[in-house]
PDB file of C-alpha atoms in Angstrom:
ATOM      1  CA  PHE A   1      22.063 -14.129 -10.291  1.00 51.00           C
ATOM      2  CA  LYS A   2      24.637 -14.760 -12.938  1.00 59.00           C
ATOM      3  CA  ARG A   3      26.032 -17.606 -10.837  1.00 60.00           C
ATOM      4  CA  PRO A   4      23.388 -19.817  -9.231  1.00 57.00           C
ATOM      5  CA  ASN A   5      25.611 -20.999  -6.340  1.00 62.00           C
ATOM      6  CA  LYS A   6      25.690 -17.673  -4.534  1.00 72.00           C
ATOM      7  CA  PHE A   7      24.367 -18.856  -1.134  1.00 78.00           C
ATOM      8  CA  ASN A   8      26.243 -21.139   1.238  1.00 83.00           C
ATOM      9  CA  ARG A   9      24.560 -24.063   3.024  1.00 85.00           C
ATOM     10  CA  ASP A  10      23.721 -22.063   6.156  1.00 90.00           C
ATOM     11  CA  HIS A  11      21.943 -19.438   4.081  1.00 88.00           C
ATOM     12  CA  ALA A  12      20.104 -22.132   2.120  1.00 86.00           C
ATOM     13  CA  ARG A  13      18.951 -23.785   5.380  1.00 91.00           C
ATOM     14  CA  ALA A  14      17.756 -20.434   6.710  1.00 92.00           C
ATOM     15  CA  LEU A  15      15.835 -19.782   3.488  1.00 90.00           C
ATOM     16  CA  GLN A  16      14.323 -23.273   3.729  1.00 93.00           C
ATOM     17  CA  LEU A  17      13.056 -22.533   7.236  1.00 94.00           C
ATOM     18  CA  VAL A  18      11.674 -19.135   6.194  1.00 92.00           C
ATOM     19  CA  GLY A  19       9.930 -20.693   3.179  1.00 91.00           C
ATOM     20  CA  GLU A  20       8.335 -23.458   5.234  1.00 95.00           C
ATOM     21  CA  THR A  21       7.137 -20.971   7.857  1.00 95.00           C
ATOM     22  CA  PHE A  22       5.728 -18.696   5.133  1.00 90.00           C
ATOM     23  CA  ALA A  23       3.892 -21.651   3.561  1.00 93.00           C
ATOM     24  CA  GLN A  24       2.300 -22.597   6.897  1.00 96.00           C
ATOM     25  CA  GLN A  25       1.172 -19.060   7.628  1.00 95.00           C
ATOM     26  CA  PHE A  26       0.002 -18.437   4.065  1.00 91.00           C
ATOM     27  CA  THR A  27      -2.075 -21.638   4.246  1.00 94.00           C
ATOM     28  CA  THR A  28      -3.932 -20.195   7.232  1.00 95.00           C
ATOM     29  CA  VAL A  29      -4.445 -16.779   5.628  1.00 93.00           C
ATOM     30  CA  LEU A  30      -5.523 -18.233   2.284  1.00 89.00           C
ATOM     31  CA  SER A  31      -7.972 -20.688   3.885  1.00 91.00           C
ATOM     32  CA  THR A  32      -9.522 -17.905   5.927  1.00 91.00           C
ATOM     33  CA  THR A  33      -9.700 -15.461   3.023  1.00 89.00           C
ATOM     34  CA  VAL A  34     -11.294 -17.776   0.453  1.00 87.00           C
ATOM     35  CA  ARG A  35     -13.356 -19.622   3.097  1.00 85.00           C
ATOM     36  CA  THR A  36     -12.318 -23.108   2.006  1.00 86.00           C
ATOM     37  CA  THR A  37      -9.601 -25.613   2.699  1.00 89.00           C
ATOM     38  CA  ALA A  38      -6.294 -24.640   1.151  1.00 88.00           C
ATOM     39  CA  GLN A  39      -2.796 -26.022   1.427  1.00 91.00           C
ATOM     40  CA  VAL A  40       0.412 -24.241   0.466  1.00 90.00           C
ATOM     41  CA  ALA A  41       3.610 -26.272   0.194  1.00 92.00           C
ATOM     42  CA  PHE A  42       7.163 -24.995   0.020  1.00 92.00           C
ATOM     43  CA  ASP A  43       8.969 -26.608  -2.899  1.00 89.00           C
ATOM     44  CA  GLY A  44      12.500 -25.968  -1.670  1.00 90.00           C
ATOM     45  CA  VAL A  45      15.450 -23.693  -2.199  1.00 87.00           C
ATOM     46  CA  HIS A  46      16.654 -23.745  -5.788  1.00 83.00           C
ATOM     47  CA  GLN A  47      19.464 -21.596  -7.069  1.00 82.00           C
ATOM     48  CA  LEU A  48      19.001 -20.801 -10.741  1.00 80.00           C
ATOM     49  CA  THR A  49      20.017 -18.066 -13.071  1.00 81.00           C
ATOM     50  CA  TYR A  50      17.313 -15.502 -13.813  1.00 79.00           C
ATOM     51  CA  ASP A  51      17.041 -16.806 -17.378  1.00 85.00           C
ATOM     52  CA  GLU A  52      16.472 -20.388 -16.182  1.00 86.00           C
ATOM     53  CA  HIS A  53      13.827 -19.220 -13.726  1.00 82.00           C
ATOM     54  CA  ILE A  54      11.917 -17.179 -16.308  1.00 83.00           C
ATOM     55  CA  ARG A  55      11.972 -20.043 -18.828  1.00 89.00           C
ATOM     56  CA  ASP A  56      10.365 -22.395 -16.259  1.00 87.00           C
ATOM     57  CA  ILE A  57       7.396 -20.091 -15.559  1.00 87.00           C
ATOM     58  CA  PRO A  58       4.342 -21.010 -17.648  1.00 87.00           C
ATOM     59  CA  ASN A  59       2.768 -18.433 -19.932  1.00 86.00           C
ATOM     60  CA  PRO A  60       0.279 -16.979 -18.982  1.00 88.00           C
ATOM     61  CA  THR A  61       0.890 -16.850 -15.250  1.00 89.00           C
ATOM     62  CA  TYR A  62       0.335 -14.669 -12.197  1.00 90.00           C
ATOM     63  CA  LEU A  63       3.399 -12.914 -10.799  1.00 88.00           C
ATOM     64  CA  ALA A  64       3.357 -10.450  -7.932  1.00 89.00           C
ATOM     65  CA  MET A  65       6.178  -8.293  -6.666  1.00 90.00           C
ATOM     66  CA  LEU A  66       6.162  -8.034  -2.862  1.00 88.00           C
ATOM     67  CA  ASN A  67       7.863  -5.578  -0.574  1.00 90.00           C
ATOM     68  CA  LEU A  68       8.719  -7.524   2.597  1.00 82.00           C
ATOM     69  CA  ASP A  69       9.343  -4.800   5.163  1.00 86.00           C
ATOM     70  CA  PRO A  70      11.712  -4.403   6.948  1.00 89.00           C
ATOM     71  CA  LEU A  71      13.827  -6.274   4.379  1.00 81.00           C
ATOM     72  CA  PRO A  72      15.257  -4.249   1.506  1.00 89.00           C
ATOM     73  CA  GLY A  73      14.389  -5.018  -2.084  1.00 86.00           C
ATOM     74  CA  LEU A  74      11.507  -6.870  -3.682  1.00 85.00           C
ATOM     75  CA  SER A  75      10.402 -10.499  -3.715  1.00 83.00           C
ATOM     76  CA  LEU A  76       8.634 -12.350  -6.481  1.00 81.00           C
ATOM     77  CA  LEU A  77       5.570 -14.511  -5.811  1.00 84.00           C
ATOM     78  CA  HIS A  78       4.456 -16.903  -8.529  1.00 85.00           C
ATOM     79  CA  VAL A  79       0.972 -18.412  -8.320  1.00 88.00           C
ATOM     80  CA  PRO A  80      -0.164 -20.771 -11.099  1.00 88.00           C
ATOM     81  CA  LEU A  81      -2.933 -19.119 -13.116  1.00 91.00           C
ATOM     82  CA  PRO A  82      -5.588 -21.831 -12.480  1.00 90.00           C
ATOM     83  CA  VAL A  83      -5.056 -21.417  -8.726  1.00 88.00           C
ATOM     84  CA  MET A  84      -5.299 -17.628  -8.956  1.00 90.00           C
ATOM     85  CA  MET A  85      -8.483 -17.814 -11.041  1.00 92.00           C
ATOM     86  CA  THR A  86     -10.026 -20.138  -8.439  1.00 90.00           C
ATOM     87  CA  ILE A  87      -9.091 -17.697  -5.660  1.00 90.00           C
ATOM     88  CA  ILE A  88     -10.631 -14.782  -7.566  1.00 91.00           C
ATOM     89  CA  ASP A  89     -13.785 -16.793  -8.261  1.00 92.00           C
ATOM     90  CA  ARG A  90     -14.138 -17.631  -4.544  1.00 89.00           C
ATOM     91  CA  LEU A  91     -13.552 -14.008  -3.517  1.00 90.00           C
ATOM     92  CA  LEU A  92     -16.315 -12.903  -5.897  1.00 92.00           C
ATOM     93  CA  GLY A  93     -18.786 -15.379  -4.407  1.00 89.00           C
ATOM     94  CA  GLY A  94     -18.390 -18.274  -6.822  1.00 88.00           C
ATOM     95  CA  THR A  95     -17.844 -21.922  -6.032  1.00 84.00           C
ATOM     96  CA  GLY A  96     -14.239 -21.960  -7.142  1.00 74.00           C
TER      97      GLY A  96
END
């Protein structure tokens, strides 16, 4: 967004609820998939410009573009690289 204050408070609250629900469900899926205890926390709703967001992402990092049917468009999932490498190690039979 060129202007970071695009959403009103009701939209921000709805996004907060969706994010918290996603974090709870992703915790369950991630724990089951990597066969270990995992916890995913929702950081909050932050409205930034695209440039500010990209500058805050560490390099190198893991970014995934998600299609969240039935919603239109794409979503961006950022997972810190050390976390992603641990997940990959566990999936390949390592200790993480």
